[in-house]
Amino acid sequence: MTPGADLQFRTATAADYNQIIAVVDDWWGRPIRTALPRVFLDHFHATSTIAETSAGDGERGLAGFLIGFLSPSEPDAAYIHFVGVHPGLRGHGLARTLYQRFFALAAADGRSVITAITAARNARSIAFHTAMGFTVSPPIPNYDGPGYDGTGHYDTTAKVLFHRRLPSLARRFPESARSRPVNGCLVTLAADADPPGG
């Protein structure tokens, strides 16, 4: 795959698991597939995104993906679990676009906080998340239990937590611009809508 290819985005389906799990070890350059159990696509595909590009023969190939969900326990939070971009397409904004689409999905559901986690030694991930506006926690030893690194192996890997606040609808434009009577009903704009006259 080459940069500049025609990209299309769609909501994931449970059936996407097989094509994702078939490439993750190659894309990461190490065994990582145990960090993405099938249950994530079975239960959270509706809040996950697939990016595809034309393979030139009418077929579409996997360009990237984001697996995330709206927290059922923390009503203001959404969590990004796993994101991958084809090695040939890295450095051209695809990961940023996947994140921005998830931010919009979370905001539309009234979520105000996005979280994610990575190994404290993952300097590339920390740099990317920092550039995306996340704050980074100090390293947390044994986050997944004593010595568990999240990939089926045991060592002393610490984790860092990423946290980003989304702009609230109230801060984007005033209440008077967000809600107004129309034909006797109070209409409220969606989080991604433009204010009246905007």
N, CA, C and O of each residue as an XYZ file, in Angstrom:
792
protein
N       0.843     -1.190      0.000
C       0.000      0.000      0.000
C       0.880      1.242      0.000
O       1.963      1.268      0.584
N       0.382      2.256     -0.668
C       1.156      3.478     -0.766
C       0.358      4.664     -0.261
O      -0.868      4.673     -0.366
N       1.039      5.677      0.290
C       0.363      6.886      0.754
C      -0.390      7.548     -0.399
O       0.021      7.462     -1.556
N      -1.475      8.197     -0.071
C      -2.275      8.871     -1.073
C      -3.321      7.975     -1.699
O      -4.090      8.414     -2.554
N      -3.354      6.711     -1.275
C      -4.355      5.788     -1.808
C      -5.745      6.255     -1.395
O      -5.913      6.970     -0.407
N      -6.735      5.832     -2.176
C      -8.125      6.183     -1.910
C      -8.597      5.439     -0.663
O      -8.790      4.224     -0.691
N      -8.779      6.175      0.425
C      -9.185      5.562      1.689
C     -10.681      5.694      1.893
O     -11.276      6.721      1.565
N     -11.281      4.653      2.433
C     -12.674      4.685      2.847
C     -12.753      4.205      4.282
O     -12.019      3.305      4.691
N     -13.650      4.814      5.044
C     -13.840      4.468      6.445
C     -15.231      3.890      6.623
O     -16.192      4.335      5.996
N     -15.321      2.898      7.485
C     -16.622      2.316      7.793
C     -16.611      1.791      9.216
O     -15.556      1.574      9.812
N     -17.810      1.593      9.746
C     -17.943      0.977     11.064
C     -17.521     -0.479     10.953
O     -17.867     -1.158      9.986
N     -16.783     -0.956     11.931
C     -16.338     -2.346     11.934
C     -17.516     -3.297     12.110
O     -18.596     -2.896     12.543
N     -17.294     -4.545     11.773
C     -18.238     -5.619     12.056
C     -17.493     -6.710     12.807
O     -16.262     -6.724     12.816
N     -18.210     -7.608     13.428
C     -17.562     -8.721     14.133
C     -16.718     -9.550     13.174
O     -15.688    -10.101     13.565
N     -17.151     -9.637     11.924
C     -16.429    -10.431     10.929
C     -15.066     -9.849     10.575
O     -14.240    -10.549      9.990
N     -14.807     -8.586     10.914
C     -13.503     -7.982     10.625
C     -12.382     -8.548     11.481
O     -11.204     -8.343     11.189
N     -12.747     -9.253     12.529
C     -11.702     -9.767     13.424
C     -10.652    -10.581     12.671
O      -9.454    -10.404     12.894
N     -11.091    -11.466     11.788
C     -10.146    -12.356     11.114
C      -9.114    -11.597     10.282
O      -7.932    -11.940     10.304
N      -9.550    -10.564      9.544
C      -8.573     -9.832      8.730
C      -7.639     -8.988      9.586
O      -6.485     -8.772      9.217
N      -8.126     -8.511     10.722
C      -7.264     -7.731     11.617
C      -6.228     -8.636     12.277
O      -5.035     -8.333     12.263
N      -6.677     -9.731     12.844
C      -5.763    -10.595     13.602
C      -4.738    -11.260     12.690
O      -3.673    -11.674     13.149
N      -5.056    -11.363     11.395
C      -4.123    -11.960     10.436
C      -2.911    -11.073     10.170
O      -1.882    -11.567      9.710
N      -3.011     -9.761     10.454
C      -1.901     -8.853     10.118
C      -1.215     -8.213     11.325
O      -0.121     -7.667     11.181
N      -1.824     -8.266     12.505
C      -1.275     -7.460     13.605
C       0.166     -7.826     13.975
O       0.973     -6.934     14.239
N       0.499     -9.106     13.999
C       1.875     -9.464     14.358
C       2.872     -8.909     13.339
O       3.944     -8.435     13.716
N       2.521     -8.967     12.041
C       3.399     -8.420     11.005
C       3.482     -6.903     11.108
O       4.564     -6.329     10.982
N       2.351     -6.253     11.336
C       2.351     -4.790     11.415
C       3.163     -4.306     12.614
O       3.811     -3.262     12.535
N       3.139     -5.048     13.721
C       3.878     -4.643     14.927
C       5.320     -5.152     14.914
O       6.173     -4.622     15.626
N       5.589     -6.166     14.113
C       6.937     -6.736     14.077
C       7.253     -7.612     15.272
O       8.416     -7.903     15.551
N       6.219     -8.027     15.971
C       6.383     -8.901     17.135
C       5.030     -9.518     17.469
O       4.000     -9.019     17.016
N       5.012    -10.592     18.253
C       3.721    -11.190     18.631
C       2.911    -10.233     19.507
O       3.360     -9.830     20.581
N       1.721     -9.876     19.041
C       0.877     -8.917     19.770
C      -0.585     -9.345     19.766
O      -1.404     -8.738     20.457
N      -0.926    -10.373     19.006
C      -2.325    -10.720     18.780
C      -3.085    -11.059     20.053
O      -4.305    -10.897     20.097
N      -2.399    -11.524     21.084
C      -3.124    -11.859     22.317
C      -3.679    -10.625     23.024
O      -4.518    -10.748     23.915
N      -3.213     -9.432     22.630
C      -3.732     -8.194     23.228
C      -5.077     -7.780     22.621
O      -5.712     -6.835     23.089
N      -5.506     -8.499     21.572
C      -6.787     -8.185     20.933
C      -7.646     -9.443     20.821
O      -7.711    -10.049     19.752
N      -8.302     -9.842     21.905
C      -9.195    -11.004     21.835
C     -10.405    -10.714     20.942
O     -10.811     -9.562     20.792
N     -10.966    -11.751     20.362
C     -12.126    -11.626     19.480
C     -13.297    -10.909     20.154
O     -14.091    -10.256     19.476
N     -13.412    -11.023     21.467
C     -14.541    -10.430     22.181
C     -14.662     -8.926     21.910
O     -15.766     -8.384     21.948
N     -13.549     -8.253     21.639
C     -13.617     -6.814     21.371
C     -14.388     -6.514     20.089
O     -15.138     -5.539     20.035
N     -14.213     -7.334     19.062
C     -14.972     -7.129     17.826
C     -16.384     -7.681     17.953
O     -17.313     -7.142     17.351
N     -16.557     -8.736     18.716
C     -17.905     -9.278     18.912
C     -18.814     -8.263     19.595
O     -19.982     -8.132     19.231
N     -18.283     -7.545     20.584
C     -19.134     -6.688     21.412
C     -18.949     -5.187     21.201
O     -19.819     -4.407     21.589
N     -17.842     -4.766     20.598
C     -17.593     -3.329     20.452
C     -17.350     -2.917     19.002
O     -16.749     -1.871     18.760
N     -17.798     -3.705     18.044
C     -17.566     -3.344     16.643
C     -18.314     -2.076     16.243
O     -17.853     -1.341     15.370
N     -19.456     -1.811     16.866
C     -20.253     -0.638     16.481
C     -19.571      0.680     16.831
O     -19.930      1.723     16.285
N     -18.596      0.648     17.731
C     -17.857      1.869     18.093
C     -16.410      1.798     17.598
O     -15.559      2.572     18.035
N     -16.147      0.877     16.696
C     -14.814      0.702     16.130
C     -14.848      1.029     14.637
O     -15.910      0.986     14.016
N     -13.692      1.354     14.065
C     -13.627      1.818     12.684
C     -12.604      1.024     11.886
O     -11.535      0.673     12.384
N     -12.959      0.752     10.637
C     -12.061      0.124      9.674
C     -11.745      1.142      8.591
O     -12.649      1.807      8.084
N     -10.471      1.274      8.229
C     -10.049      2.074      7.082
C      -9.585      1.108      6.006
O      -8.785      0.209      6.268
N     -10.088      1.296      4.799
C      -9.745      0.407      3.691
C      -9.257      1.236      2.507
O      -9.621      2.400      2.345
N      -8.424      0.601      1.684
C      -7.943      1.251      0.475
C      -8.116      0.299     -0.686
O      -8.143     -0.918     -0.502
N      -8.233      0.850     -1.879
C      -8.411      0.031     -3.068
C      -7.142     -0.752     -3.353
O      -6.038     -0.211     -3.299
N      -7.311     -2.029     -3.656
C      -6.164     -2.868     -4.004
C      -5.872     -2.793     -5.502
O      -4.953     -3.453     -5.986
N      -6.652     -1.991     -6.243
C      -6.399     -1.824     -7.673
C      -7.222     -2.742     -8.552
O      -7.365     -2.494     -9.749
N      -7.763     -3.794     -7.975
C      -8.563     -4.744     -8.750
C     -10.024     -4.715     -8.316
O     -10.775     -5.664     -8.544
N     -10.408     -3.616     -7.690
C     -11.785     -3.505     -7.208
C     -11.949     -4.016     -5.792
O     -12.934     -3.706     -5.123
N     -10.983     -4.798     -5.335
C     -11.017     -5.289     -3.961
C     -10.493     -4.197     -3.031
O      -9.753     -3.306     -3.447
N     -10.891     -4.287     -1.772
C     -10.418     -3.314     -0.801
C      -9.516     -4.035      0.193
O      -9.788     -5.170      0.584
N      -8.441     -3.365      0.597
C      -7.503     -3.945      1.551
C      -7.516     -3.172      2.858
O      -7.848     -1.987      2.883
N      -7.156     -3.844      3.941
C      -7.132     -3.219      5.257
C      -5.985     -2.213      5.333
O      -4.819     -2.577      5.185
N      -6.328     -0.944      5.566
C      -5.328      0.117      5.701
C      -5.069      0.448      7.157
O      -3.958      0.832      7.521
N      -6.088      0.304      7.992
C      -5.952      0.611      9.407
C      -7.248      0.306     10.132
O      -8.268     -0.008      9.519
N      -7.186      0.404     11.445
C      -8.375      0.127     12.251
C      -8.217      0.770     13.616
O      -7.104      1.023     14.077
N      -9.332      1.025     14.245
C      -9.369      1.489     15.634
C     -10.442      0.698     16.349
O     -11.593      0.662     15.915
N     -10.064      0.063     17.446
C     -11.007     -0.674     18.281
C     -11.197      0.121     19.562
O     -10.251      0.292     20.332
N     -12.398      0.604     19.796
C     -12.687      1.397     20.981
C     -14.113      1.174     21.434
O     -14.924      0.590     20.716
N     -14.407      1.640     22.619
C     -15.778      1.487     23.125
C     -16.130      2.619     24.084
O     -15.261      3.289     24.643
N     -17.427      2.802     24.251
C     -17.971      3.756     25.213
C     -18.069      3.024     26.544
O     -18.724      1.986     26.635
N     -17.427      3.554     27.567
C     -17.379      2.854     28.843
C     -18.778      2.652     29.427
O     -19.522      3.619     29.586
N     -19.147      1.400     29.752
C     -20.436      1.170     30.406
C     -20.395      1.508     31.895
O     -21.444      1.636     32.528
N     -19.203      1.653     32.455
C     -19.059      1.917     33.886
C     -18.837      3.390     34.198
O     -19.216      3.867     35.267
N     -18.221      4.109     33.262
C     -17.955      5.540     33.450
C     -18.679      6.295     32.339
O     -18.173      6.376     31.220
N     -19.852      6.847     32.630
C     -20.699      7.416     31.578
C     -20.118      8.609     30.846
O     -20.640      8.999     29.801
N     -19.047      9.203     31.369
C     -18.445     10.326     30.646
C     -17.222      9.897     29.836
O     -16.599     10.737     29.186
N     -16.858      8.598     29.859
C     -15.597      8.150     29.275
C     -15.785      7.211     28.088
O     -16.778      6.491     27.986
N     -14.803      7.244     27.202
C     -14.677      6.282     26.107
C     -13.221      5.826     26.092
O     -12.325      6.568     26.495
N     -12.995      4.603     25.626
C     -11.669      3.990     25.718
C     -11.220      3.483     24.349
O     -11.968      2.792     23.658
N     -10.001      3.830     23.966
C      -9.384      3.312     22.740
C      -8.477      2.154     23.144
O      -7.502      2.335     23.873
N      -8.819      0.952     22.651
C      -8.095     -0.241     23.082
C      -6.941     -0.609     22.156
O      -5.870     -0.989     22.629
N      -7.144     -0.501     20.846
C      -6.151     -1.046     19.922
C      -6.276     -0.303     18.601
O      -7.372     -0.195     18.051
N      -5.167      0.208     18.089
C      -5.168      0.946     16.824
C      -4.001      0.459     15.987
O      -2.884      0.318     16.483
N      -4.265      0.204     14.721
C      -3.190     -0.222     13.830
C      -3.291      0.468     12.486
O      -4.387      0.725     11.988
N      -2.130      0.768     11.896
C      -2.049      1.354     10.557
C      -1.050      0.521      9.754
O       0.028      0.186     10.244
N      -1.418      0.194      8.526
C      -0.529     -0.549      7.630
C       0.829      0.144      7.587
O       0.883      1.365      7.436
N       1.932     -0.602      7.716
C       3.261      0.025      7.745
C       3.540      0.942      6.551
O       4.253      1.935      6.695
N       3.000      0.630      5.396
C       3.227      1.447      4.215
C       2.460      2.753      4.204
O       2.690      3.605      3.346
N       1.547      2.916      5.156
C       0.715      4.126      5.212
C       0.987      4.974      6.449
O       0.288      5.960      6.682
N       1.972      4.615      7.232
C       2.258      5.356      8.455
C       2.889      6.708      8.155
O       3.575      6.885      7.148
N       2.642      7.654      9.049
C       3.235      8.974      8.905
C       2.481      9.897      7.974
O       3.000     10.946      7.592
N       1.257      9.526      7.597
C       0.479     10.344      6.659
C      -0.883     10.737      7.228
O      -1.768     11.148      6.477
N      -1.064     10.616      8.552
C      -2.273     11.127      9.188
C      -3.421     10.152      9.346
O      -4.488     10.537      9.824
N      -3.233      8.887      8.955
C      -4.337      7.939      9.066
C      -4.693      7.662     10.521
O      -5.874      7.627     10.867
N      -3.704      7.467     11.370
C      -3.996      7.222     12.791
C      -4.711      8.427     13.397
O      -5.660      8.266     14.164
N      -4.257      9.633     13.055
C      -4.904     10.856     13.550
C      -6.373     10.886     13.124
O      -7.245     11.223     13.925
N      -6.645     10.534     11.872
C      -8.024     10.528     11.381
C      -8.865      9.502     12.121
O     -10.011      9.783     12.474
N      -8.316      8.317     12.363
C      -9.050      7.297     13.120
C      -9.390      7.801     14.522
O     -10.504      7.599     15.006
N      -8.432      8.456     15.169
C      -8.684      9.009     16.500
C      -9.748     10.101     16.447
O     -10.650     10.131     17.284
N      -9.646     10.994     15.471
C     -10.616     12.084     15.384
C     -12.029     11.565     15.146
O     -12.991     12.121     15.677
N     -12.161     10.516     14.361
C     -13.482      9.914     14.144
C     -14.023      9.332     15.453
O     -15.216      9.432     15.738
N     -13.136      8.727     16.244
C     -13.584      8.176     17.526
C     -13.949      9.297     18.489
O     -14.923      9.177     19.232
N     -13.185     10.383     18.488
C     -13.533     11.530     19.329
C     -14.945     12.018     18.997
O     -15.738     12.288     19.899
N     -15.255     12.129     17.711
C     -16.571     12.613     17.288
C     -17.665     11.646     17.709
O     -18.732     12.070     18.154
N     -17.409     10.352     17.574
C     -18.388      9.345     17.988
C     -18.649      9.443     19.487
O     -19.797      9.401     19.928
N     -17.574      9.573     20.270
C     -17.718      9.667     21.726
C     -18.449     10.944     22.124
O     -19.326     10.912     22.986
N     -18.095     12.068     21.502
C     -18.742     13.340     21.823
C     -20.225     13.299     21.489
O     -21.043     13.851     22.225
N     -20.580     12.646     20.379
C     -21.988     12.543     19.985
C     -22.797     11.761     21.011
O     -24.010     11.941     21.119
N     -22.126     10.891     21.767
C     -22.798     10.128     22.825
C     -22.707     10.838     24.172
O     -23.112     10.280     25.192
N     -22.184     12.052     24.185
C     -22.095     12.814     25.431
C     -20.869     12.503     26.267
O     -20.792     12.903     27.428
N     -19.898     11.784     25.682
C     -18.676     11.470     26.434
C     -17.732     12.663     26.395
O     -17.658     13.363     25.386
N     -17.023     12.894     27.469
C     -16.129     14.046     27.543
C     -14.674     13.674     27.783
O     -13.804     14.544     27.775
N     -14.400     12.391     27.997
C     -13.037     11.945     28.290
C     -12.707     10.738     27.414
O     -13.502      9.806     27.294
N     -11.522     10.772     26.805
C     -11.011      9.626     26.047
C      -9.793      9.105     26.791
O      -8.927      9.881     27.196
N      -9.726      7.796     26.972
C      -8.583      7.188     27.652
C      -7.972      6.097     26.779
O      -8.617      5.567     25.875
N      -6.729      5.779     27.067
C      -6.014      4.697     26.403
C      -4.845      4.318     27.310
O      -4.553      5.009     28.285
N      -4.186      3.221     26.979
C      -3.085      2.696     27.798
C      -1.999      2.174     26.866
O      -2.300      1.656     25.791
N      -0.741      2.305     27.272
C       0.346      1.637     26.559
C       1.459      1.311     27.544
O       1.436      1.744     28.696
N       2.425      0.546     27.075
C       3.604      0.248     27.890
C       4.415      1.520     28.079
O       4.537      2.330     27.159
N       4.966      1.691     29.263
C       5.750      2.900     29.562
C       6.980      3.017     28.674
O       7.518      4.111     28.507
N       7.429      1.916     28.107
C       8.613      1.952     27.242
C       8.270      2.258     25.782
O       9.166      2.359     24.944
N       6.973      2.408     25.473
C       6.534      2.626     24.098
C       6.613      4.115     23.749
O       5.605      4.821     23.751
N       7.826      4.572     23.451
C       8.075      6.000     23.227
C       7.285      6.541     22.042
O       6.815      7.678     22.087
N       7.127      5.744     20.974
C       6.382      6.214     19.803
C       4.921      6.468     20.126
O       4.353      7.475     19.705
N       4.313      5.562     20.870
C       2.916      5.731     21.240
C       2.744      6.940     22.159
O       1.792      7.708     22.017
N       3.661      7.098     23.088
C       3.583      8.241     24.016
C       3.714      9.549     23.245
O       2.986     10.502     23.522
N       4.634      9.610     22.280
C       4.805     10.825     21.479
C       3.547     11.108     20.654
O       3.114     12.256     20.560
N       2.959     10.066     20.056
C       1.749     10.257     19.246
C       0.602     10.772     20.106
O      -0.062     11.741     19.737
N       0.365     10.137     21.243
C      -0.749     10.546     22.093
C      -0.547     11.962     22.647
O      -1.501     12.730     22.773
N       0.680     12.289     22.970
C       0.966     13.650     23.439
C       0.636     14.661     22.344
O       0.039     15.704     22.611
N       1.030     14.344     21.104
C       0.735     15.233     19.976
C      -0.770     15.345     19.727
O      -1.240     16.353     19.198
N      -1.527     14.308     20.107
C      -2.982     14.314     19.935
C      -3.697     14.988     21.101
O      -4.927     15.003     21.148
N      -2.939     15.544     22.041
C      -3.548     16.294     23.133
C      -3.836     15.503     24.395
O      -4.527     15.995     25.287
N      -3.318     14.289     24.486
C      -3.502     13.482     25.690
C      -2.471     13.878     26.746
O      -1.344     14.252     26.421
N      -2.868     13.793     27.994
C      -1.899     13.842     29.080
C      -1.453     12.410     29.352
O      -2.176     11.456     29.065
N      -0.258     12.278     29.905
C       0.338     10.953     30.131
C       0.634     10.803     31.614
O       1.273     11.665     32.216
N       0.171      9.711     32.200
C       0.429      9.467     33.621
C       1.878      9.048     33.831
O       2.546      8.640     32.881
N       2.368      9.144     35.053
C       3.658      8.504     35.363
C       3.510      6.988     35.175
O       2.395      6.470     35.243
N       4.606      6.278     34.944
C       4.527      4.818     34.791
C       3.900      4.149     36.019
O       4.189      4.509     37.160
N       3.039      3.171     35.753
C       2.361      2.425     36.816
C       2.864      0.987     36.763
O       2.464      0.231     35.876
N       3.737      0.591     37.697
C       4.249     -0.787     37.686
C       3.122     -1.789     37.913
O       2.174     -1.522     38.651
N       3.242     -2.940     37.268
C       2.308     -4.062     37.476
C       0.852     -3.664     37.269
O      -0.027     -4.144     37.984
N       0.587     -2.794     36.299
C      -0.783     -2.326     36.050
C      -1.734     -3.497     35.779
O      -2.871     -3.501     36.251
N      -1.261     -4.486     35.017
C      -2.091     -5.641     34.675
C      -1.818     -6.848     35.572
O      -2.067     -7.989     35.184
N      -1.311     -6.589     36.755
C      -0.950     -7.686     37.654
C       0.558     -7.832     37.681
O       1.253     -7.279     36.828
N       1.063     -8.560     38.638
C       2.519     -8.664     38.806
C       3.235     -9.166     37.552
O       3.166    -10.344     37.202
N       3.920     -8.240     36.891
C       4.774     -8.609     35.771
C       4.078     -8.898     34.469
O       4.761     -9.226     33.499
N       2.737     -8.799     34.373
C       2.048     -9.150     33.137
C       2.133     -7.995     32.153
O       1.837     -6.854     32.508
N       2.545     -8.287     30.890
C       2.733     -7.196     29.932
C       1.565     -7.031     28.965
O       1.629     -6.188     28.070
N       0.495     -7.819     29.121
C      -0.685     -7.676     28.283
C      -0.635     -8.479     26.997
O      -1.603     -8.452     26.236
N       0.435     -9.185     26.722
C       0.539     -9.973     25.490
C       0.753    -11.455     25.775
O       1.187    -12.201     24.897
N       0.457    -11.876     26.977
C       0.631    -13.279     27.311
C       1.994    -13.597     27.881
O       2.306    -14.757     28.152
N       2.800    -12.583     28.063
C       4.140    -12.779     28.617
C       4.240    -12.048     29.955
O       3.513    -11.090     30.218
N       5.144    -12.518     30.774
C       5.322    -11.896     32.077
C       6.685    -11.240     32.172
O       7.714    -11.868     31.921
N       6.677     -9.987     32.533
C       7.913     -9.261     32.816
C       7.556     -8.114     33.752
O       6.503     -8.151     34.389
N       8.388     -7.118     33.847
C       8.130     -6.025     34.796
C       7.653     -4.758     34.088
O       7.861     -3.650     34.582
N       7.016     -4.923     32.935
C       6.561     -3.777     32.159
C       5.565     -2.930     32.935
O       4.569     -3.433     33.456
N       5.853     -1.638     33.001
C       4.908     -0.682     33.577
C       4.047     -0.123     32.450
O       4.425     -0.193     31.281
N       2.908      0.422     32.798
C       2.008      1.043     31.825
C       1.878      2.529     32.132
O       2.099      2.974     33.258
N       1.516      3.277     31.105
C       1.118      4.671     31.283
C      -0.312      4.805     30.789
O      -0.729      4.121     29.854
N      -1.056      5.696     31.428
C      -2.434      5.947     31.060
C      -2.511      7.270     30.309
O      -1.898      8.260     30.710
N      -3.268      7.276     29.219
C      -3.509      8.489     28.448
C      -4.902      9.007     28.783
O      -5.832      8.229     28.994
N      -5.032     10.311     28.827
C      -6.299     10.947     29.201
C      -6.444     12.224     28.377
O      -5.550     13.071     28.365
N      -7.578     12.355     27.689
C      -7.830     13.588     26.932
C      -9.277     14.010     27.131
O     -10.202     13.212     26.977
N      -9.452     15.280     27.477
C     -10.798     15.853     27.591
C     -11.240     16.337     26.231
O     -10.463     16.944     25.493
N     -12.476     16.072     25.903
C     -13.062     16.588     24.669
C     -13.733     17.920     24.967
O     -14.242     18.126     26.069
N     -13.738     18.831     23.990
C     -14.455     20.081     24.213
C     -15.940     19.786     24.386
O     -16.521     19.010     23.627
N     -16.535     20.400     25.371
C     -17.964     20.159     25.591
C     -18.775     20.982     24.615
O     -18.309     21.997     24.097
N     -19.982     20.538     24.374
C     -20.893     21.271     23.509
C     -21.107     22.675     24.038
O     -21.229     23.622     23.261
N     -21.153     22.818     25.359
C     -21.389     24.132     25.963
C     -20.255     25.098     25.656
O     -20.489     26.300     25.523
N     -19.011     24.585     25.540
C     -17.892     25.470     25.263
C     -17.788     25.822     23.784
O     -17.184     26.833     23.425
N     -18.384     24.980     22.912
C     -18.278     25.237     21.484
C     -19.138     26.410     21.053
O     -18.706     27.229     20.242
N     -20.343     26.501     21.580
C     -21.182     27.668     21.350
C     -22.244     27.721     22.428
O     -22.583     26.696     23.019
N     -22.772     28.912     22.689
C     -23.647     29.097     23.843
C     -24.961     28.342     23.726
O     -25.396     27.947     22.644
N     -25.577     28.159     24.897
C     -26.851     27.445     24.980
C     -27.881     28.012     24.019
O     -28.624     27.259     23.388
N     -27.931     29.342     23.900
C     -28.928     29.956     23.020
C     -28.725     29.546     21.569
O     -29.683     29.516     20.796
N     -27.481     29.226     21.187
C     -27.214     28.802     19.817
C     -27.440     27.314     19.635
O     -27.624     26.846     18.511
N     -27.427     26.558     20.741
C     -27.558     25.107     20.639
C     -29.001     24.644     20.682
O     -29.332     23.621     20.083
N     -29.863     25.364     21.369
C     -31.255     24.951     21.509
C     -32.164     26.117     21.154
O     -31.930     27.252     21.570
N     -33.192     25.829     20.391
C     -34.152     26.871     20.056
C     -35.480     26.232     19.685
O     -35.507     25.091     19.225
N     -36.582     26.948     19.876
C     -37.885     26.390     19.531
C     -38.078     26.373     18.019
O     -37.792     27.356     17.334
N     -38.564     25.255     17.511
C     -38.916     25.112     16.101
C     -40.268     24.413     16.042
O     -40.402     23.276     16.493
N     -41.271     25.092     15.489
C     -42.620     24.527     15.398
C     -43.118     24.000     16.738
O     -43.716     22.926     16.806
N     -42.872     24.752     17.791
C     -43.369     24.386     19.105
C     -42.533     23.360     19.840
O     -42.881     22.972     20.955
N     -41.423     22.904     19.236
C     -40.548     21.918     19.884
C     -39.180     22.544     20.116
O     -38.726     23.376     19.332
N     -38.526     22.133     21.207
C     -37.175     22.595     21.477
C     -36.211     21.680     20.736
O     -36.144     20.481     21.007
N     -35.464     22.257     19.795
C     -34.523     21.486     18.998
C     -33.126     21.765     19.524
O     -32.733     22.921     19.684
N     -32.368     20.691     19.794
C     -30.992     20.814     20.268
C     -30.069     20.251     19.208
O     -30.284     19.147     18.706
N     -29.033     21.018     18.866
C     -28.083     20.577     17.852
C     -27.248     19.412     18.363
O     -26.953     19.324     19.555
N     -26.875     18.527     17.462
C     -25.940     17.457     17.793
C     -24.572     18.066     18.043
O     -24.307     19.206     17.661
N     -23.699     17.290     18.694
C     -22.383     17.804     19.084
C     -21.551     18.246     17.898
O     -20.716     19.141     18.029
N     -21.770     17.619     16.710
C     -20.938     17.972     15.567
C     -21.646     18.926     14.616
O     -21.165     19.163     13.508
N     -22.792     19.481     15.037
C     -23.534     20.372     14.163
C     -23.009     21.799     14.262
O     -22.362     22.175     15.239
N     -23.300     22.579     13.234
C     -22.940     23.986     13.247
C     -24.057     24.765     13.937
O     -25.223     24.385     13.830
N     -23.728     25.836     14.635
C     -24.762     26.643     15.261
C     -25.595     27.327     14.183
O     -25.121     27.537     13.066
N     -26.838     27.676     14.519
C     -27.675     28.365     13.534
C     -26.976     29.606     13.002
O     -26.431     30.407     13.762
N     -27.001     29.749     11.678
C     -26.355     30.895     11.040
C     -24.855     30.737     10.911
O     -24.169     31.645     10.441
N     -24.326     29.550     11.339
C     -22.878     29.366     11.301
C     -22.397     28.875      9.971
O     -21.197     28.671      9.785
